[in-house]
Amino acid sequence: MRKEIIKLYDKHHNAFAEIKYNLETFKNFAKHSHTSFSISIIEDGEIDIWYHNSSTQVLDTKSIAIYNPNQVHMTKNRGPEPIPYINFHFQVDWCLNIQREIFDQVDLFLPVWPFVIYDNKLRDRLISINKNIDQDNFLIEDTLKNILTELFQNYAQQENSKSSHALINKIENYIKTHIDQKIDIESMAIEIGYSSAYINRVFKQHFGLTPHAFIVDKRIQKAKELIFTNPKLSLTDIAYEAGFYDQSHFIKKFKKAYSLSPNNYKTSG
C-alpha cells in the first residue's frame, strides 16, 4: 500500500519536496502556514480557503490552490462527504533556484498569485505525477521543475520581490533563534527596538495571527522540520526542541494544524 506522505530527493539525496495523498478526507484545518511553497488539488467536492488579507477562495475539481511560504490560511470542507486530496510541498530554496533561472536579480522568493488557479493542463500534470510517483525515480525532479517553471513564468509576482520589511525579518529571526525558549512580546520588543504595541499591530496586519498563535505555528513548523531531517529523534525530544512544554501539548497542536499526528507523519516517510 502506498504511504500517505512521500518525500522526494534529488540526485544528491537532498530532500526538495513531499507529496501528501489522502484518499479519505480533506479535513478542516485551523489557521496555519507552511515554510514550503505548497499546492493543493481535490478530487471531488468544494473547499473554502481563507487567506490572510484576501477574500475567501473556492477550490474545486477544476482548479489548484496555491499557498505561498509563511502565508497564513485556513480551509473548510463545504459538504459533509469526505474529499480525497493531494498536497505538494516544495522546499523554498529549491523553488528560488528555479525562479533565478527565469528572472533576473531574484533575492527573495517571488509569491504566486492568484491563490486559486484555473489551469486544467497544470492540474492534470500534477495528478499524473501523483498517480505514477516512484520515490526512486530521480527524473521526477526534472518533471516537477518543468511544471514549476511554467507556473512561475505565468503567475509569479515580480513586483513583490522586495516586499519583506526589515521589522518582519527581525520578528521572524527572533522567534527562530528563541524557538526552544519562552517567548514574550515585551522581551522581543526590547531586543529588536520596537514597542510591544506596535509589534502586536504588525502581527495582526501582516501575519493574520495573534503573536501567541504565530509562535505556536512556527513551533509546529520547527517540529515538522525536525521530524523530516532527524527521524531518529523521539517525539519528546522534538517537542522540547521546538519549544512545547510537553509532548501532549505538541501532539494536540500539530494534529490541529495538519490533521495528522506527528507520529503518523514520522512513520509515513
Short mmCIF file of C-alpha atoms in Angstrom, two decimals:
data_model
loop_
_atom_site.label_atom_id
_atom_site.label_comp_id
_atom_site.label_asym_id
_atom_site.label_seq_id
_atom_site.Cartn_x
_atom_site.Cartn_y
_atom_site.Cartn_z
CA MET A 1 0.00 0.00 0.00
CA ARG A 2 1.26 3.48 -0.85
CA LYS A 3 2.39 5.68 2.04
CA GLU A 4 0.30 8.75 2.81
CA ILE A 5 3.36 11.01 2.57
CA ILE A 6 6.15 10.51 0.05
CA LYS A 7 9.34 12.54 0.38
CA LEU A 8 11.23 13.35 -2.80
CA TYR A 9 15.02 13.55 -3.05
CA ASP A 10 17.31 14.91 -5.75
CA LYS A 11 20.36 13.20 -7.24
CA HIS A 12 22.43 14.33 -4.28
CA HIS A 13 19.91 12.82 -1.82
CA ASN A 14 18.72 16.23 -0.63
CA ALA A 15 15.01 16.48 0.11
CA PHE A 16 13.31 19.01 -2.15
CA ALA A 17 9.61 18.16 -1.81
CA GLU A 18 6.97 15.90 -0.35
CA ILE A 19 3.60 14.75 -1.61
CA LYS A 20 0.77 14.08 0.79
CA TYR A 21 -2.05 11.97 -0.63
CA ASN A 22 -5.17 11.19 1.36
CA LEU A 23 -7.87 9.07 -0.25
CA GLU A 24 -10.39 9.53 2.53
CA THR A 25 -10.94 13.13 3.52
CA PHE A 26 -9.91 16.73 3.28
CA LYS A 27 -10.47 17.73 6.89
CA ASN A 28 -10.98 21.25 8.16
CA PHE A 29 -7.67 22.86 9.04
CA ALA A 30 -7.20 25.65 11.59
CA LYS A 31 -5.21 28.78 10.77
CA HIS A 32 -1.64 27.80 9.95
CA SER A 33 1.13 28.34 7.42
CA HIS A 34 3.91 26.37 5.74
CA THR A 35 7.57 27.18 5.33
CA SER A 36 7.28 25.50 1.93
CA PHE A 37 5.66 26.61 -1.33
CA SER A 38 2.57 24.40 -1.50
CA ILE A 39 -0.11 23.33 -3.96
CA SER A 40 -3.40 21.52 -3.22
CA ILE A 41 -5.73 19.57 -5.50
CA ILE A 42 -9.02 17.90 -4.60
CA GLU A 43 -10.67 15.04 -6.48
CA ASP A 44 -14.27 15.78 -5.51
CA GLY A 45 -16.45 18.44 -3.87
CA GLU A 46 -15.52 22.02 -2.93
CA ILE A 47 -13.29 23.57 -0.28
CA ASP A 48 -13.44 27.11 1.14
CA ILE A 49 -9.98 28.57 1.68
CA TRP A 50 -9.45 31.67 3.79
CA TYR A 51 -6.22 33.55 3.11
CA HIS A 52 -4.96 36.38 5.28
CA ASN A 53 -5.52 39.78 3.63
CA SER A 54 -7.62 38.21 0.88
CA SER A 55 -11.21 37.15 0.26
CA THR A 56 -12.22 33.52 0.78
CA GLN A 57 -11.47 31.39 -2.28
CA VAL A 58 -13.17 28.21 -3.50
CA LEU A 59 -11.13 25.18 -4.54
CA ASP A 60 -12.97 22.72 -6.78
CA THR A 61 -12.15 19.91 -9.21
CA LYS A 62 -11.21 22.36 -11.98
CA SER A 63 -8.63 24.37 -10.04
CA ILE A 64 -5.49 24.21 -7.92
CA ALA A 65 -4.82 26.11 -4.68
CA ILE A 66 -1.59 27.97 -4.01
CA TYR A 67 -0.04 28.60 -0.59
CA ASN A 68 2.98 30.89 -0.64
CA PRO A 69 5.64 30.33 2.05
CA ASN A 70 4.51 31.52 5.50
CA GLN A 71 1.10 32.57 4.15
CA VAL A 72 -1.50 32.07 6.89
CA HIS A 73 -4.60 30.25 5.67
CA MET A 74 -7.49 28.09 6.84
CA THR A 75 -9.63 25.53 4.98
CA LYS A 76 -13.14 24.15 5.37
CA ASN A 77 -14.97 21.38 3.52
CA ARG A 78 -18.22 22.77 2.07
CA GLY A 79 -20.03 19.45 2.27
CA PRO A 80 -20.44 16.51 4.66
CA GLU A 81 -18.76 13.90 2.44
CA PRO A 82 -15.02 13.15 2.70
CA ILE A 83 -12.88 14.59 -0.10
CA PRO A 84 -9.71 12.92 -1.47
CA TYR A 85 -6.89 15.44 -1.82
CA ILE A 86 -3.26 15.83 -2.90
CA ASN A 87 -0.80 18.29 -1.35
CA PHE A 88 2.57 19.15 -2.88
CA HIS A 89 5.10 20.87 -0.60
CA PHE A 90 8.26 22.25 -2.23
CA GLN A 91 11.36 23.49 -0.38
CA VAL A 92 11.65 27.27 -0.82
CA ASP A 93 15.37 27.22 -1.70
CA TRP A 94 14.69 24.70 -4.46
CA CYS A 95 11.89 26.92 -5.82
CA LEU A 96 14.07 30.02 -5.55
CA ASN A 97 16.74 28.39 -7.71
CA ILE A 98 14.09 27.82 -10.38
CA GLN A 99 12.94 31.44 -10.16
CA ARG A 100 16.54 32.65 -10.51
CA GLU A 101 16.79 30.76 -13.81
CA ILE A 102 13.67 32.59 -15.04
CA PHE A 103 14.01 36.11 -13.65
CA ASP A 104 16.96 38.46 -13.20
CA GLN A 105 18.23 39.52 -9.77
CA VAL A 106 15.87 37.48 -7.59
CA ASP A 107 16.91 37.59 -3.94
CA LEU A 108 13.65 36.54 -2.29
CA PHE A 109 11.01 34.00 -3.27
CA LEU A 110 8.51 35.62 -5.65
CA PRO A 111 4.97 34.93 -4.40
CA VAL A 112 2.42 33.41 -6.76
CA TRP A 113 -0.97 34.98 -7.46
CA PRO A 114 -3.89 34.32 -7.83
CA PHE A 115 -4.18 31.88 -4.95
CA VAL A 116 -6.64 29.66 -6.81
CA ILE A 117 -5.65 28.98 -10.40
CA TYR A 118 -7.86 27.51 -13.13
CA ASP A 119 -5.36 25.67 -15.30
CA ASN A 120 -6.54 22.21 -16.36
CA LYS A 121 -3.27 21.35 -18.08
CA LEU A 122 -1.24 22.10 -14.96
CA ARG A 123 -3.72 20.28 -12.75
CA ASP A 124 -3.69 17.17 -14.95
CA ARG A 125 0.12 17.07 -14.96
CA LEU A 126 0.24 17.20 -11.16
CA ILE A 127 -2.38 14.46 -10.88
CA SER A 128 -0.39 12.32 -13.32
CA ILE A 129 2.75 12.73 -11.22
CA ASN A 130 0.89 11.66 -8.11
CA LYS A 131 -0.52 8.58 -9.81
CA ASN A 132 2.82 7.50 -11.24
CA ILE A 133 5.10 8.57 -8.43
CA ASP A 134 8.21 6.49 -7.89
CA GLN A 135 10.34 7.58 -4.96
CA ASP A 136 13.46 6.05 -6.54
CA ASN A 137 12.94 7.77 -9.88
CA PHE A 138 15.07 10.92 -9.87
CA LEU A 139 13.52 12.01 -13.17
CA ILE A 140 10.56 13.23 -11.11
CA GLU A 141 12.62 16.25 -10.08
CA ASP A 142 13.06 17.34 -13.69
CA THR A 143 9.35 16.88 -14.35
CA LEU A 144 8.35 18.95 -11.33
CA LYS A 145 10.96 21.57 -12.17
CA ASN A 146 9.40 21.97 -15.64
CA ILE A 147 5.94 22.31 -14.12
CA LEU A 148 7.03 24.95 -11.60
CA THR A 149 8.99 26.81 -14.26
CA GLU A 150 5.78 27.22 -16.23
CA LEU A 151 3.83 28.12 -13.09
CA PHE A 152 6.31 30.81 -12.03
CA GLN A 153 6.57 32.22 -15.54
CA ASN A 154 2.81 32.69 -15.68
CA TYR A 155 1.91 33.63 -12.11
CA ALA A 156 4.94 34.79 -10.05
CA GLN A 157 4.58 38.42 -8.90
CA GLN A 158 7.88 40.15 -9.63
CA GLU A 159 6.79 43.49 -8.21
CA ASN A 160 6.56 41.93 -4.74
CA SER A 161 10.15 40.70 -4.66
CA LYS A 162 11.29 43.46 -2.25
CA SER A 163 8.20 43.38 -0.06
CA SER A 164 9.85 41.82 3.00
CA HIS A 165 10.04 44.59 5.59
CA ALA A 166 13.01 44.82 7.96
CA LEU A 167 10.77 44.52 11.01
CA ILE A 168 9.13 41.35 9.70
CA ASN A 169 12.57 39.79 9.23
CA LYS A 170 13.61 40.82 12.73
CA ILE A 171 10.47 39.28 14.26
CA GLU A 172 10.87 36.00 12.37
CA ASN A 173 14.59 35.78 13.16
CA TYR A 174 13.98 36.47 16.84
CA ILE A 175 11.37 33.70 17.07
CA LYS A 176 13.57 31.28 15.12
CA THR A 177 16.52 31.98 17.43
CA HIS A 178 14.45 31.61 20.62
CA ILE A 179 12.07 28.87 19.44
CA ASP A 180 13.07 26.45 22.23
CA GLN A 181 12.62 29.11 24.92
CA LYS A 182 9.74 31.01 26.45
CA ILE A 183 8.96 33.91 24.11
CA ASP A 184 7.11 37.03 25.20
CA ILE A 185 6.40 40.16 23.19
CA GLU A 186 7.93 42.52 25.74
CA SER A 187 11.36 40.83 25.57
CA MET A 188 11.14 40.68 21.79
CA ALA A 189 10.28 44.38 21.62
CA ILE A 190 13.28 45.34 23.75
CA GLU A 191 15.71 43.30 21.65
CA ILE A 192 14.53 44.43 18.20
CA GLY A 193 13.85 48.03 19.19
CA TYR A 194 10.11 48.48 18.67
CA SER A 195 7.26 48.93 21.12
CA SER A 196 5.23 45.85 22.06
CA ALA A 197 2.03 47.65 20.99
CA TYR A 198 3.45 48.26 17.53
CA ILE A 199 4.64 44.67 17.21
CA ASN A 200 1.15 43.44 18.14
CA ARG A 201 -0.31 45.57 15.32
CA VAL A 202 2.24 44.14 12.88
CA PHE A 203 1.20 40.59 13.79
CA LYS A 204 -2.45 41.37 13.13
CA GLN A 205 -1.86 43.21 9.84
CA HIS A 206 0.93 41.14 8.30
CA PHE A 207 0.54 37.62 9.67
CA GLY A 208 -3.17 37.40 10.40
CA LEU A 209 -2.47 35.67 13.72
CA THR A 210 -2.03 36.79 17.30
CA PRO A 211 1.60 36.72 18.49
CA HIS A 212 0.88 33.58 20.53
CA ALA A 213 -0.75 31.77 17.59
CA PHE A 214 2.08 32.79 15.28
CA ILE A 215 4.71 31.47 17.69
CA VAL A 216 2.82 28.17 18.03
CA ASP A 217 2.63 27.96 14.22
CA LYS A 218 6.40 28.47 13.96
CA ARG A 219 6.97 25.81 16.62
CA ILE A 220 4.86 23.34 14.66
CA GLN A 221 6.89 24.15 11.54
CA LYS A 222 10.11 23.60 13.51
CA ALA A 223 8.81 20.26 14.79
CA LYS A 224 7.88 19.20 11.27
CA GLU A 225 11.37 20.15 10.09
CA LEU A 226 12.95 18.12 12.91
CA ILE A 227 10.83 15.08 12.04
CA PHE A 228 11.82 15.49 8.40
CA THR A 229 15.56 15.92 8.98
CA ASN A 230 16.08 13.90 12.20
CA PRO A 231 13.79 10.86 12.03
CA LYS A 232 15.61 9.14 14.91
CA LEU A 233 14.62 11.85 17.41
CA SER A 234 11.87 10.88 19.83
CA LEU A 235 8.65 12.90 19.86
CA THR A 236 9.53 14.08 23.37
CA ASP A 237 12.87 15.48 22.18
CA ILE A 238 11.21 17.07 19.16
CA ALA A 239 8.55 18.69 21.35
CA TYR A 240 11.11 20.30 23.65
CA GLU A 241 13.46 21.37 20.86
CA ALA A 242 10.51 23.09 19.16
CA GLY A 243 9.56 24.88 22.37
CA PHE A 244 6.48 22.94 23.50
CA TYR A 245 6.19 22.47 27.24
CA ASP A 246 5.13 18.81 26.96
CA GLN A 247 4.57 16.10 24.38
CA SER A 248 0.76 16.01 24.68
CA HIS A 249 0.52 19.75 24.01
CA PHE A 250 2.77 19.33 20.99
CA ILE A 251 0.72 16.44 19.58
CA LYS A 252 -2.55 18.34 20.05
CA LYS A 253 -1.30 21.46 18.26
CA PHE A 254 0.39 19.51 15.44
CA LYS A 255 -2.72 17.46 14.73
CA LYS A 256 -4.96 20.53 14.82
CA ALA A 257 -2.82 22.26 12.22
CA TYR A 258 -2.16 19.33 9.87
CA SER A 259 -4.94 16.86 10.67
CA LEU A 260 -2.20 14.28 11.14
CA SER A 261 -0.44 13.25 14.32
CA PRO A 262 3.34 13.84 14.45
CA ASN A 263 3.88 10.12 14.91
CA ASN A 264 1.86 9.33 11.78
CA TYR A 265 3.84 11.95 9.90
CA LYS A 266 7.08 10.49 11.24
CA THR A 267 6.27 6.90 10.25
CA SER A 268 4.83 7.78 6.85
CA GLY A 269 8.12 8.97 5.37
#
